[in-house]
PDB file of C-alpha atoms in Angstrom:
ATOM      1  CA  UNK A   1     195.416  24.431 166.821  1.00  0.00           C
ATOM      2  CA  UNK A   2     194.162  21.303 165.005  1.00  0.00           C
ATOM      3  CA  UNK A   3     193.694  21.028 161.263  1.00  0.00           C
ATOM      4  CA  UNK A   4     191.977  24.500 161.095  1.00  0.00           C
ATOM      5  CA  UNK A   5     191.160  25.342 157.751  1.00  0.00           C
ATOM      6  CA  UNK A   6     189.569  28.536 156.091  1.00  0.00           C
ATOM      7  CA  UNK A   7     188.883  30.028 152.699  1.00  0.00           C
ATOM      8  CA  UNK A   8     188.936  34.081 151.996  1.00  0.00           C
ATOM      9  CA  UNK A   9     187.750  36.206 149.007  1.00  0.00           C
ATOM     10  CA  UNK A  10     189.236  39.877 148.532  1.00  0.00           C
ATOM     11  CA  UNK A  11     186.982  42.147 150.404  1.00  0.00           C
ATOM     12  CA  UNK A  12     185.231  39.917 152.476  1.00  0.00           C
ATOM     13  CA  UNK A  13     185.660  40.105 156.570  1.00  0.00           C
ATOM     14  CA  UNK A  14     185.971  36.364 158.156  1.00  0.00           C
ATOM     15  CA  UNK A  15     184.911  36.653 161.568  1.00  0.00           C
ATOM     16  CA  UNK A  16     186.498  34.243 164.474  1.00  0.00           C
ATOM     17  CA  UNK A  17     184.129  34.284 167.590  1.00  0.00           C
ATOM     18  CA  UNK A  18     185.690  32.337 170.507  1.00  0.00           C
ATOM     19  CA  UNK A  19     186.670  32.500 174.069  1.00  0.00           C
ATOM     20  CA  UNK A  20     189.630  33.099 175.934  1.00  0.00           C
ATOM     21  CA  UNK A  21     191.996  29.991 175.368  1.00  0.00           C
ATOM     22  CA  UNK A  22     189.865  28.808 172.592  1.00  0.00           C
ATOM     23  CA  UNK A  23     193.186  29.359 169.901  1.00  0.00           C
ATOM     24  CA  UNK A  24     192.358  32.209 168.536  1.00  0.00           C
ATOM     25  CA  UNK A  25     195.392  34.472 169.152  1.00  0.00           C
ATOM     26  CA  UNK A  26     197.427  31.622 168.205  1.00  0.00           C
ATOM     27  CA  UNK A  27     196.053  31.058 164.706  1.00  0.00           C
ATOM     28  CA  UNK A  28     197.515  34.922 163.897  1.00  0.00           C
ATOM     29  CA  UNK A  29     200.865  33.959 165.290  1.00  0.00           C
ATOM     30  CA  UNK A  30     200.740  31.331 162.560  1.00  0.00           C
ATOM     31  CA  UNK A  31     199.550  33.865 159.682  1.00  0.00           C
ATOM     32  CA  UNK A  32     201.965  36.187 160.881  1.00  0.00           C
ATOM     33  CA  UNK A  33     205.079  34.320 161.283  1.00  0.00           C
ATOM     34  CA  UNK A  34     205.197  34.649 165.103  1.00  0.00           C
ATOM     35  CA  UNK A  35     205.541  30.782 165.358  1.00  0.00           C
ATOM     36  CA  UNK A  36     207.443  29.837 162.304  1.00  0.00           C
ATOM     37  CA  UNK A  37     207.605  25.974 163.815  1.00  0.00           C
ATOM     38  CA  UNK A  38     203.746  25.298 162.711  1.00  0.00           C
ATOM     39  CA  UNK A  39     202.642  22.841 159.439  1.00  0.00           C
ATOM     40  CA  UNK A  40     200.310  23.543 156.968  1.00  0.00           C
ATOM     41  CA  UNK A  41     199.919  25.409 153.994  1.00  0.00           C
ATOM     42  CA  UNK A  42     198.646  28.960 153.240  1.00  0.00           C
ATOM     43  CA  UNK A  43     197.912  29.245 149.717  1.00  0.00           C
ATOM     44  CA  UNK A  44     198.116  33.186 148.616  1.00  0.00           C
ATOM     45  CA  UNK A  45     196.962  34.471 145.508  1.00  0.00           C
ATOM     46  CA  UNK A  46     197.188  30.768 144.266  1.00  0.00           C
ATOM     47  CA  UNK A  47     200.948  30.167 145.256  1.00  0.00           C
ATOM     48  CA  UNK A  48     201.847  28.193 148.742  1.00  0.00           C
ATOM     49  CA  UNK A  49     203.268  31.168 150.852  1.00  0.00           C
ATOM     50  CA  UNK A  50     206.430  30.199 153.167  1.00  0.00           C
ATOM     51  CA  UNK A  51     206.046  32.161 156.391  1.00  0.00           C
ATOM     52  CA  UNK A  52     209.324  32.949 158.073  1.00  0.00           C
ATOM     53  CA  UNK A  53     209.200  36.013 160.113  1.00  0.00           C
ATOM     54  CA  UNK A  54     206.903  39.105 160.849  1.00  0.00           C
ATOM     55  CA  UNK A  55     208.481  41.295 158.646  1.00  0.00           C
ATOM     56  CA  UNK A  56     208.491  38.776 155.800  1.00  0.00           C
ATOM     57  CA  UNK A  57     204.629  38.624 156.382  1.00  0.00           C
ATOM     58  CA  UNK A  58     204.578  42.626 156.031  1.00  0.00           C
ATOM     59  CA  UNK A  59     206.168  41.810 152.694  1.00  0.00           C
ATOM     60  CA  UNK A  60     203.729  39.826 151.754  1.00  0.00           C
ATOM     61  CA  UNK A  61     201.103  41.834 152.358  1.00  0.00           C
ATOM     62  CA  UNK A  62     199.927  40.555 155.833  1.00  0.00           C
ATOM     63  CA  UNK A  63     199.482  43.203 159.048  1.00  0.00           C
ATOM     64  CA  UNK A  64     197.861  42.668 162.673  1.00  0.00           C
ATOM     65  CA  UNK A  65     196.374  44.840 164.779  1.00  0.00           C
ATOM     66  CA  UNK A  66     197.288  42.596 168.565  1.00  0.00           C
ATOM     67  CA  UNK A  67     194.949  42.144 171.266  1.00  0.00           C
ATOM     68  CA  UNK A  68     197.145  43.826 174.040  1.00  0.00           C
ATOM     69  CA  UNK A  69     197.815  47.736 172.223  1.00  0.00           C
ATOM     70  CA  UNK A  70     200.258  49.255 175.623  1.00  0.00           C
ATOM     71  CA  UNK A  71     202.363  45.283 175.271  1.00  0.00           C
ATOM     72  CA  UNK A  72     202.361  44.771 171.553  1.00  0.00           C
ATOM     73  CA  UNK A  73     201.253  47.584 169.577  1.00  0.00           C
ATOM     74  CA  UNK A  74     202.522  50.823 170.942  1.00  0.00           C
ATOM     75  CA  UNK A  75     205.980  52.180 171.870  1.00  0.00           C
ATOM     76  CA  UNK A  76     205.101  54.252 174.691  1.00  0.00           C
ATOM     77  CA  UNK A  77     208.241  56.542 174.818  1.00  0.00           C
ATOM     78  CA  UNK A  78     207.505  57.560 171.104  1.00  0.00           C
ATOM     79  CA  UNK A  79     205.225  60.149 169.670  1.00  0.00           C
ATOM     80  CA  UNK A  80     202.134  59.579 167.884  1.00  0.00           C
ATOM     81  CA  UNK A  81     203.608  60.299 164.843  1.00  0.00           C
ATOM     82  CA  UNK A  82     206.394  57.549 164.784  1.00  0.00           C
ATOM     83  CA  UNK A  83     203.795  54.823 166.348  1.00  0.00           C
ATOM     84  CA  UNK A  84     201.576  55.020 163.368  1.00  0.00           C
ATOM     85  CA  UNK A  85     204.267  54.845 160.723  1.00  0.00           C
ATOM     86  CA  UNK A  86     207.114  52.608 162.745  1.00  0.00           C
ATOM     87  CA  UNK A  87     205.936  49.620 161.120  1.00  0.00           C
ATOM     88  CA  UNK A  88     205.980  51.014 157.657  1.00  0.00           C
ATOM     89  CA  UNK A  89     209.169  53.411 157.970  1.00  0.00           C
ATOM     90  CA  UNK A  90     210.697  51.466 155.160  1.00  0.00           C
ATOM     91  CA  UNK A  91     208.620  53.074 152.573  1.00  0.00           C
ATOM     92  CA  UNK A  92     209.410  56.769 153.626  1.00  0.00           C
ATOM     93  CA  UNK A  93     213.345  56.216 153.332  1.00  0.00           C
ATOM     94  CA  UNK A  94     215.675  57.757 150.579  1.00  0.00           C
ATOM     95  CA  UNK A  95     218.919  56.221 150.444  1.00  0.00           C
ATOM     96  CA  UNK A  96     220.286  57.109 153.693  1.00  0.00           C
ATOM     97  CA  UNK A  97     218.018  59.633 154.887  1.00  0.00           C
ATOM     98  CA  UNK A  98     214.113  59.530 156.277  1.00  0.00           C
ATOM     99  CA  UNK A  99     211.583  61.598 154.161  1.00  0.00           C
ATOM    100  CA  UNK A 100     210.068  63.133 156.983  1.00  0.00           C
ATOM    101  CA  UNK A 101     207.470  65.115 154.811  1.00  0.00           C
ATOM    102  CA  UNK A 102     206.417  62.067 153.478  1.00  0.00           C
ATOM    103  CA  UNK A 103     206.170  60.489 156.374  1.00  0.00           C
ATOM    104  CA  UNK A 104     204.482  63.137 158.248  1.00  0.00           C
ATOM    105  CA  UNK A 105     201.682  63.317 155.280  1.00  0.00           C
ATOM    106  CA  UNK A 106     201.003  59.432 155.569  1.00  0.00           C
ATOM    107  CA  UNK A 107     200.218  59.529 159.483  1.00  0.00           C
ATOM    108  CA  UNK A 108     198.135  62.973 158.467  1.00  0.00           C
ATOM    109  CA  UNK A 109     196.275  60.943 155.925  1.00  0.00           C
ATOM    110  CA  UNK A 110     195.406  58.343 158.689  1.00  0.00           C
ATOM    111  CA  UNK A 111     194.162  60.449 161.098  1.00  0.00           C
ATOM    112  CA  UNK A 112     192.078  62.020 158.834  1.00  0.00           C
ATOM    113  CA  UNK A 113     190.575  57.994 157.325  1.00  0.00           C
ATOM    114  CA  UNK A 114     190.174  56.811 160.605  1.00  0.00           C
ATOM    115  CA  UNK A 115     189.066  60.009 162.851  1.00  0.00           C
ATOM    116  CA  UNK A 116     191.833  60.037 165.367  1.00  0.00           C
ATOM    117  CA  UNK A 117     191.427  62.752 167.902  1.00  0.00           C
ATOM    118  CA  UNK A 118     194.496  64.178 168.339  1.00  0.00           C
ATOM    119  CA  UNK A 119     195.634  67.986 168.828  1.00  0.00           C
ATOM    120  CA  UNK A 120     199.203  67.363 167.534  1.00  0.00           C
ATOM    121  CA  UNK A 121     200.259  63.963 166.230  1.00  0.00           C
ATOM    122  CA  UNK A 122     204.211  64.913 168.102  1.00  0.00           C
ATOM    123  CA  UNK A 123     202.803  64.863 171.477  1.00  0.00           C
ATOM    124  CA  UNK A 124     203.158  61.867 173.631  1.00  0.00           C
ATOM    125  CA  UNK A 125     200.995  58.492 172.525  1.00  0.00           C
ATOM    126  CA  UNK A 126     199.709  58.403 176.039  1.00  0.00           C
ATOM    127  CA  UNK A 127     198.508  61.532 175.778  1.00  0.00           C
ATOM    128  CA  UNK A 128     195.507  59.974 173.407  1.00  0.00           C
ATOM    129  CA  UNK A 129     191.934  58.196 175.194  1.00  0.00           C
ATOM    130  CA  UNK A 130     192.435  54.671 174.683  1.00  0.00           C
ATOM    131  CA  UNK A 131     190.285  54.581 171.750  1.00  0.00           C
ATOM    132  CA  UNK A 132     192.116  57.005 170.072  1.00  0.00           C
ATOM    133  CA  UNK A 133     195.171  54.892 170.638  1.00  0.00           C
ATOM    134  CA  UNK A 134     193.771  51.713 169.721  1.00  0.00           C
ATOM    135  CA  UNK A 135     193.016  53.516 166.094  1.00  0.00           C
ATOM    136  CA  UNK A 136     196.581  54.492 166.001  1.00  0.00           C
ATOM    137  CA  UNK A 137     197.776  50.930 166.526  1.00  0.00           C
ATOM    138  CA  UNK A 138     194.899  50.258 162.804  1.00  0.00           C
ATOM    139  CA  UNK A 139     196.283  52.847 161.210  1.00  0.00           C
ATOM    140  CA  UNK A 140     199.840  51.832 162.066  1.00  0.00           C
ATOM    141  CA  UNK A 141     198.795  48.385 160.305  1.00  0.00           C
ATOM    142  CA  UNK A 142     197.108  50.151 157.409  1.00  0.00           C
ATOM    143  CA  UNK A 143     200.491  51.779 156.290  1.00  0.00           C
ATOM    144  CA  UNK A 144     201.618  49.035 155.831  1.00  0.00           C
ATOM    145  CA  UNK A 145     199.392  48.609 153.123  1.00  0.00           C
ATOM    146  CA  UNK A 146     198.208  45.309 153.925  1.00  0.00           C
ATOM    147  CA  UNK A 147     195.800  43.152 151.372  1.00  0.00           C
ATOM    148  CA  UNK A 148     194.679  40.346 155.088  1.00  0.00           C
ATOM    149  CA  UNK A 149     194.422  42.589 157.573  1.00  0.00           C
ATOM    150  CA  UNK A 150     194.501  40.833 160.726  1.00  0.00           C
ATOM    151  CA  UNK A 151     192.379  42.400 163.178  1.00  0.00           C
ATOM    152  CA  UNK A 152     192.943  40.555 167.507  1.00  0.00           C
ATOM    153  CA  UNK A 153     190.171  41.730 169.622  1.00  0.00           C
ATOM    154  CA  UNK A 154     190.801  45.418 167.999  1.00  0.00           C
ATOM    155  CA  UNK A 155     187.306  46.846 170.257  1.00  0.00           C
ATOM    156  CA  UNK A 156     188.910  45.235 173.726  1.00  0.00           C
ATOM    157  CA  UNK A 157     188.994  47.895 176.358  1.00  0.00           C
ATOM    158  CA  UNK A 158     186.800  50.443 174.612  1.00  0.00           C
ATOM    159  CA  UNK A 159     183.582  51.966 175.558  1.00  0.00           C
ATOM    160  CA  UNK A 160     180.575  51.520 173.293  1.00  0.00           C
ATOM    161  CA  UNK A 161     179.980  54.557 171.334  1.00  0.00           C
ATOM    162  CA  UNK A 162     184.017  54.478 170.621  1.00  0.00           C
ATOM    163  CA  UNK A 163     183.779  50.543 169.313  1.00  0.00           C
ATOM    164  CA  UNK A 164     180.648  51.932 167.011  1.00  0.00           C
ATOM    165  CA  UNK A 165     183.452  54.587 165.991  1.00  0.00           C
ATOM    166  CA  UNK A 166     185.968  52.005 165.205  1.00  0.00           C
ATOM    167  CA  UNK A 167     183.883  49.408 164.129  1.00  0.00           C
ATOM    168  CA  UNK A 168     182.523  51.528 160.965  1.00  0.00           C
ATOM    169  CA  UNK A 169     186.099  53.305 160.652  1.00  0.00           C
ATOM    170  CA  UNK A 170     187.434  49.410 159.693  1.00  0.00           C
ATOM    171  CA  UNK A 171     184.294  48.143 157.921  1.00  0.00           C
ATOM    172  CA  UNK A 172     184.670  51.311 155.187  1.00  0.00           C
ATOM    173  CA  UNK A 173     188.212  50.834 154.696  1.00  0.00           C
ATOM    174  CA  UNK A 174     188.300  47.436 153.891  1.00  0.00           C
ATOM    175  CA  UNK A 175     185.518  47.272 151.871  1.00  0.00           C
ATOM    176  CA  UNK A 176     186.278  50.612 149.729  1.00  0.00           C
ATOM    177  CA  UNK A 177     190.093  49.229 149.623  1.00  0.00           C
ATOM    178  CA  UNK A 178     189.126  45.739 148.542  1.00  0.00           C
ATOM    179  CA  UNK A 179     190.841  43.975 151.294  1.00  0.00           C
ATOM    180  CA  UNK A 180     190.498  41.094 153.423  1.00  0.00           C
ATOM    181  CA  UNK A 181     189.880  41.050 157.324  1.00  0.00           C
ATOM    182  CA  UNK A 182     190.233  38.602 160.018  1.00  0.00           C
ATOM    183  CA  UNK A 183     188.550  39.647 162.829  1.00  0.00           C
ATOM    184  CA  UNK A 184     188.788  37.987 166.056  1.00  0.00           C
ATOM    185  CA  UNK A 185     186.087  38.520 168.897  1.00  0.00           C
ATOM    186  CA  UNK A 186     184.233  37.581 171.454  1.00  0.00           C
ATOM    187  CA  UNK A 187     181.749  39.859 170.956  1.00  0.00           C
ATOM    188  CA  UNK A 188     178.252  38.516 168.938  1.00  0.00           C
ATOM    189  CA  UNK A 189     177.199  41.962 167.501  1.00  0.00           C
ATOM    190  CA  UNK A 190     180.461  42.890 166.197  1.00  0.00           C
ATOM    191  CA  UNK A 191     180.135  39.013 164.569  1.00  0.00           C
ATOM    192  CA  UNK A 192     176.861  40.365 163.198  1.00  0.00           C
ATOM    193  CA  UNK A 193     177.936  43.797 162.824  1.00  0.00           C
ATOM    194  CA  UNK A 194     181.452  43.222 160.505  1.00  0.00           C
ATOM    195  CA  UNK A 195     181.520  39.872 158.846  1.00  0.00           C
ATOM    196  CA  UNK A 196     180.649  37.975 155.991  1.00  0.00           C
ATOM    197  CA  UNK A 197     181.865  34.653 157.377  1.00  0.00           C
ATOM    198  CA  UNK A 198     181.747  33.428 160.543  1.00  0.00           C
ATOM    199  CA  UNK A 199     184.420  30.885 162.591  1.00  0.00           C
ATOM    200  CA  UNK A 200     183.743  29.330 165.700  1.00  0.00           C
ATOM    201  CA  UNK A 201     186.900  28.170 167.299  1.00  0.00           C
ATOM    202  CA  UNK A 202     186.882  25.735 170.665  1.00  0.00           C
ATOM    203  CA  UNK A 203     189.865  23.770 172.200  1.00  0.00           C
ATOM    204  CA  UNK A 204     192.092  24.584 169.091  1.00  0.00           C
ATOM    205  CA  UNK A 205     189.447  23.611 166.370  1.00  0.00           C
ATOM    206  CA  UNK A 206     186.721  25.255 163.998  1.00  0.00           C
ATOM    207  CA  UNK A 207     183.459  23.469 165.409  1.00  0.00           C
ATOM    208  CA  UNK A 208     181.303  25.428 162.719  1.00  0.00           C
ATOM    209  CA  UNK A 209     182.196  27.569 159.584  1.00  0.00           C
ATOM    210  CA  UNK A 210     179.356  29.416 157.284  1.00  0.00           C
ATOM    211  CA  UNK A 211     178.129  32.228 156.113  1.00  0.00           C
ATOM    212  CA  UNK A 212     176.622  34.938 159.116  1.00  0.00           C
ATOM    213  CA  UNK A 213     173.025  34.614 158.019  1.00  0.00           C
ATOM    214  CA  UNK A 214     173.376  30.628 158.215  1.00  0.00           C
ATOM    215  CA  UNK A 215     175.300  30.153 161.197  1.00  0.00           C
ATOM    216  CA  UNK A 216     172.810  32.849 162.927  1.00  0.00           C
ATOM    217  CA  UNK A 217     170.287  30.180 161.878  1.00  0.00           C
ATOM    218  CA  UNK A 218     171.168  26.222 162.189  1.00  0.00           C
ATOM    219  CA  UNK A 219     172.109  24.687 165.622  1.00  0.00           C
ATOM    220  CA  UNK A 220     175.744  24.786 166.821  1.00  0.00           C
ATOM    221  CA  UNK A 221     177.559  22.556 168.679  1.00  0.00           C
ATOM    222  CA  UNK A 222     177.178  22.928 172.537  1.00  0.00           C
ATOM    223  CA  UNK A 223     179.401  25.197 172.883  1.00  0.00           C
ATOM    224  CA  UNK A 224     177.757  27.650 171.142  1.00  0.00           C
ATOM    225  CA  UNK A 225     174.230  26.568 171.130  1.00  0.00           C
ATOM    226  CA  UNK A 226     171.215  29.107 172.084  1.00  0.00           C
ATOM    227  CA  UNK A 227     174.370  31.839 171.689  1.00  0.00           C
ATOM    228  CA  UNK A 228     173.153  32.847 168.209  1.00  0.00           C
ATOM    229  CA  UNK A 229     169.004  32.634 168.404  1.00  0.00           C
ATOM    230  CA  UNK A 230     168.754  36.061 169.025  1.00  0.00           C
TER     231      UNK A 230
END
């Protein structure tokens, strides 16, 4: 990454189209304390915010959904149950002891918000279609209860009428929750479909960075040119 730089208002969706290689991925490392050797600033609700680990960033308010959901954003010998509220397990303990009912009513709460098909959340996690496991991976992130939402490639993998699904599932909750999304993708109509900004990253850097409506309209660098005049 060189000198990217990007602005964010609660509720709006920030979408980062580039290819494979491109710096993407690497960019949410940053944000989410993954590579706590990088420079810069990240200015947070008008304070400079020092990123030192993952779970720091959870602190603060940060959560990503990765690219790769079997490597990075399931535990595959755990049920469904415990891989949507793993990452947020803090907030369901009393003293010593785990609130299971609580617990239990969070991940019910989820699967209700974000339509995950699933005949009985203690079964196995590969028991679920892959779409259904890629939501549990969002609403793992969402219990967190994130205000930047940090959303890698989150339709990867699925087929189309299941990235519709998912695609309207995340649009609704961060706009009726007022947060903020940063959606990386390669794909144009999910650019068009989600975000009111658009990034587009090449060889570490932001070549272009507008609003959807005037990046869909101006010329691009070569990169991207012809990519958008549909």
């Amino acid at each position: 990454l060189d000198n990217v730089s990007m602005y964010l208002k609660k509720g709006e969706v920030l979408g980062i189209y580039g290819l494979l290689g491109a710096g993407r991925s690497e960019l949410f490392e940053c944000l989410m304390g993954m590579r706590p050797e990088h420079t810069g600033e990240v200015v947070y609700n008008g304070e400079n915010l020092k990123i030192k680990s993952v779970s720091d960033q959870i602190k603060n308010g940060f959560a990503i959904v990765p690219e790769d959901r079997q490597r990075q954003g399931l535990i595959q010998t755990l049920d469904i149950c415990k891989n949507t509220s793993i990452a947020s397990m803090r907030n369901y303990v009393k003293g010593i002891f785990l609130n299971n009912k609580e617990e239990e009513n969070a991940v019910d709460e989820q699967i209700k918000d974000i339509h995950i098909k699933v005949a009985d959340k203690k079964l196995p996690i590969l028991s679920l279609s892959g779409g259904n496991q890629q939501k549990v991976v969002i609403g793992k992130g969402i219990l967190t209860h994130p205000t930047v939402l940090l959303l890698d490639e989150p339709f990867s993998a699925l087929d189309y009428q299941t990235r519709l699904s998912v695609c309207d599932d995340i649009s609704s909750i961060i706009r009726n929750a007022q947060k903020t999304a940063i959606l990386i993708t390669h794909d144009l109509g999910v650019v068009a479909e989600t975000s009111d900004q658009v990034a587009v990253v090449y060889a570490g850097e932001i070549i272009e960075y507008s609003g959807k409506r005037d990046l869909f309209l101006h010329p691009l660098h070569p990169y991207t040119h012809g990519l958008f005049d549909s």
